[in-house]
Amino acid sequence: MNILYLLVGVSLFAALFFLGLFVWAVKSGQYEDTYTPSVRILFDDDNESVSSTEEQKTKTDK
């Protein structure tokens, strides 16, 4: 029965620790930009990988 008291205490401590981390993240501005991540997938970032692939092809052709 004594182990239950220990487990409840450790669980409460862990919950308060993670709640404190969440409050710190919100206050430091981690969740302010909610628009950019949703539209980031719409932009094509393959330009860099295409140019590096073309450069590799020209190097091997020479």
mmCIF file with all atom_site columns, C-alpha atoms in Angstrom:
data_model
loop_
_atom_site.group_PDB
_atom_site.id
_atom_site.type_symbol
_atom_site.label_atom_id
_atom_site.label_alt_id
_atom_site.label_comp_id
_atom_site.label_asym_id
_atom_site.label_entity_id
_atom_site.label_seq_id
_atom_site.pdbx_PDB_ins_code
_atom_site.Cartn_x
_atom_site.Cartn_y
_atom_site.Cartn_z
_atom_site.occupancy
_atom_site.B_iso_or_equiv
_atom_site.pdbx_formal_charge
_atom_site.auth_seq_id
_atom_site.auth_comp_id
_atom_site.auth_asym_id
_atom_site.auth_atom_id
_atom_site.pdbx_PDB_model_num
ATOM 1  C CA . MET A 1 1  ? 0.000  0.000  0.000   1.00 0.00 ? 1  MET A CA 1
ATOM 2  C CA . ASN A 1 2  ? 2.899  2.353  0.705   1.00 0.00 ? 2  ASN A CA 1
ATOM 3  C CA . ILE A 1 3  ? 4.088  2.050  -2.909  1.00 0.00 ? 3  ILE A CA 1
ATOM 4  C CA . LEU A 1 4  ? 0.800  3.563  -4.093  1.00 0.00 ? 4  LEU A CA 1
ATOM 5  C CA . TYR A 1 5  ? 1.523  6.746  -2.154  1.00 0.00 ? 5  TYR A CA 1
ATOM 6  C CA . LEU A 1 6  ? 4.939  6.929  -3.767  1.00 0.00 ? 6  LEU A CA 1
ATOM 7  C CA . LEU A 1 7  ? 3.549  6.337  -7.254  1.00 0.00 ? 7  LEU A CA 1
ATOM 8  C CA . VAL A 1 8  ? 0.832  8.963  -6.809  1.00 0.00 ? 8  VAL A CA 1
ATOM 9  C CA . GLY A 1 9  ? 3.411  11.460 -5.588  1.00 0.00 ? 9  GLY A CA 1
ATOM 10 C CA . VAL A 1 10 ? 5.771  10.764 -8.494  1.00 0.00 ? 10 VAL A CA 1
ATOM 11 C CA . SER A 1 11 ? 2.876  10.996 -10.964 1.00 0.00 ? 11 SER A CA 1
ATOM 12 C CA . LEU A 1 12 ? 1.780  14.358 -9.586  1.00 0.00 ? 12 LEU A CA 1
ATOM 13 C CA . PHE A 1 13 ? 5.348  15.640 -9.710  1.00 0.00 ? 13 PHE A CA 1
ATOM 14 C CA . ALA A 1 14 ? 5.734  14.521 -13.339 1.00 0.00 ? 14 ALA A CA 1
ATOM 15 C CA . ALA A 1 15 ? 2.395  16.072 -14.301 1.00 0.00 ? 15 ALA A CA 1
ATOM 16 C CA . LEU A 1 16 ? 3.309  19.394 -12.689 1.00 0.00 ? 16 LEU A CA 1
ATOM 17 C CA . PHE A 1 17 ? 6.728  19.302 -14.365 1.00 0.00 ? 17 PHE A CA 1
ATOM 18 C CA . PHE A 1 18 ? 5.215  18.837 -17.831 1.00 0.00 ? 18 PHE A CA 1
ATOM 19 C CA . LEU A 1 19 ? 2.568  21.471 -17.129 1.00 0.00 ? 19 LEU A CA 1
ATOM 20 C CA . GLY A 1 20 ? 5.356  23.879 -16.215 1.00 0.00 ? 20 GLY A CA 1
ATOM 21 C CA . LEU A 1 21 ? 7.202  23.062 -19.457 1.00 0.00 ? 21 LEU A CA 1
ATOM 22 C CA . PHE A 1 22 ? 4.029  23.688 -21.446 1.00 0.00 ? 22 PHE A CA 1
ATOM 23 C CA . VAL A 1 23 ? 3.402  27.039 -19.742 1.00 0.00 ? 23 VAL A CA 1
ATOM 24 C CA . TRP A 1 24 ? 7.023  28.028 -20.380 1.00 0.00 ? 24 TRP A CA 1
ATOM 25 C CA . ALA A 1 25 ? 6.702  27.101 -24.079 1.00 0.00 ? 25 ALA A CA 1
ATOM 26 C CA . VAL A 1 26 ? 3.527  29.144 -24.462 1.00 0.00 ? 26 VAL A CA 1
ATOM 27 C CA . LYS A 1 27 ? 5.035  32.172 -22.735 1.00 0.00 ? 27 LYS A CA 1
ATOM 28 C CA . SER A 1 28 ? 8.209  31.997 -24.828 1.00 0.00 ? 28 SER A CA 1
ATOM 29 C CA . GLY A 1 29 ? 6.198  32.131 -28.063 1.00 0.00 ? 29 GLY A CA 1
ATOM 30 C CA . GLN A 1 30 ? 6.552  28.588 -29.344 1.00 0.00 ? 30 GLN A CA 1
ATOM 31 C CA . TYR A 1 31 ? 2.926  28.461 -30.508 1.00 0.00 ? 31 TYR A CA 1
ATOM 32 C CA . GLU A 1 32 ? 2.485  31.952 -31.966 1.00 0.00 ? 32 GLU A CA 1
ATOM 33 C CA . ASP A 1 33 ? 2.886  31.132 -35.673 1.00 0.00 ? 33 ASP A CA 1
ATOM 34 C CA . THR A 1 34 ? 0.021  28.832 -36.558 1.00 0.00 ? 34 THR A CA 1
ATOM 35 C CA . TYR A 1 35 ? -0.287 29.840 -40.215 1.00 0.00 ? 35 TYR A CA 1
ATOM 36 C CA . THR A 1 36 ? 3.149  29.102 -41.699 1.00 0.00 ? 36 THR A CA 1
ATOM 37 C CA . PRO A 1 37 ? 3.310  25.358 -40.959 1.00 0.00 ? 37 PRO A CA 1
ATOM 38 C CA . SER A 1 38 ? -0.050 24.804 -42.633 1.00 0.00 ? 38 SER A CA 1
ATOM 39 C CA . VAL A 1 39 ? 1.032  26.417 -45.917 1.00 0.00 ? 39 VAL A CA 1
ATOM 40 C CA . ARG A 1 40 ? 4.647  25.226 -45.924 1.00 0.00 ? 40 ARG A CA 1
ATOM 41 C CA . ILE A 1 41 ? 3.628  22.001 -47.657 1.00 0.00 ? 41 ILE A CA 1
ATOM 42 C CA . LEU A 1 42 ? 2.215  23.993 -50.576 1.00 0.00 ? 42 LEU A CA 1
ATOM 43 C CA . PHE A 1 43 ? 5.615  25.389 -51.569 1.00 0.00 ? 43 PHE A CA 1
ATOM 44 C CA . ASP A 1 44 ? 8.007  23.396 -53.713 1.00 0.00 ? 44 ASP A CA 1
ATOM 45 C CA . ASP A 1 45 ? 11.442 22.976 -52.135 1.00 0.00 ? 45 ASP A CA 1
ATOM 46 C CA . ASP A 1 46 ? 12.739 20.584 -54.790 1.00 0.00 ? 46 ASP A CA 1
ATOM 47 C CA . ASN A 1 47 ? 14.679 23.325 -56.603 1.00 0.00 ? 47 ASN A CA 1
ATOM 48 C CA . GLU A 1 48 ? 17.827 22.680 -54.579 1.00 0.00 ? 48 GLU A CA 1
ATOM 49 C CA . SER A 1 49 ? 17.717 18.924 -55.015 1.00 0.00 ? 49 SER A CA 1
ATOM 50 C CA . VAL A 1 50 ? 17.057 19.232 -58.776 1.00 0.00 ? 50 VAL A CA 1
ATOM 51 C CA . SER A 1 51 ? 20.007 21.567 -59.296 1.00 0.00 ? 51 SER A CA 1
ATOM 52 C CA . SER A 1 52 ? 22.337 19.308 -57.317 1.00 0.00 ? 52 SER A CA 1
ATOM 53 C CA . THR A 1 53 ? 21.175 16.297 -59.346 1.00 0.00 ? 53 THR A CA 1
ATOM 54 C CA . GLU A 1 54 ? 21.812 18.155 -62.591 1.00 0.00 ? 54 GLU A CA 1
ATOM 55 C CA . GLU A 1 55 ? 25.285 19.142 -61.385 1.00 0.00 ? 55 GLU A CA 1
ATOM 56 C CA . GLN A 1 56 ? 26.080 15.523 -60.580 1.00 0.00 ? 56 GLN A CA 1
ATOM 57 C CA . LYS A 1 57 ? 24.961 14.441 -64.053 1.00 0.00 ? 57 LYS A CA 1
ATOM 58 C CA . THR A 1 58 ? 27.162 17.041 -65.730 1.00 0.00 ? 58 THR A CA 1
ATOM 59 C CA . LYS A 1 59 ? 30.159 16.024 -63.603 1.00 0.00 ? 59 LYS A CA 1
ATOM 60 C CA . THR A 1 60 ? 29.765 12.368 -64.522 1.00 0.00 ? 60 THR A CA 1
ATOM 61 C CA . ASP A 1 61 ? 29.232 13.156 -68.224 1.00 0.00 ? 61 ASP A CA 1
ATOM 62 C CA . LYS A 1 62 ? 32.555 14.959 -68.510 1.00 0.00 ? 62 LYS A CA 1
#
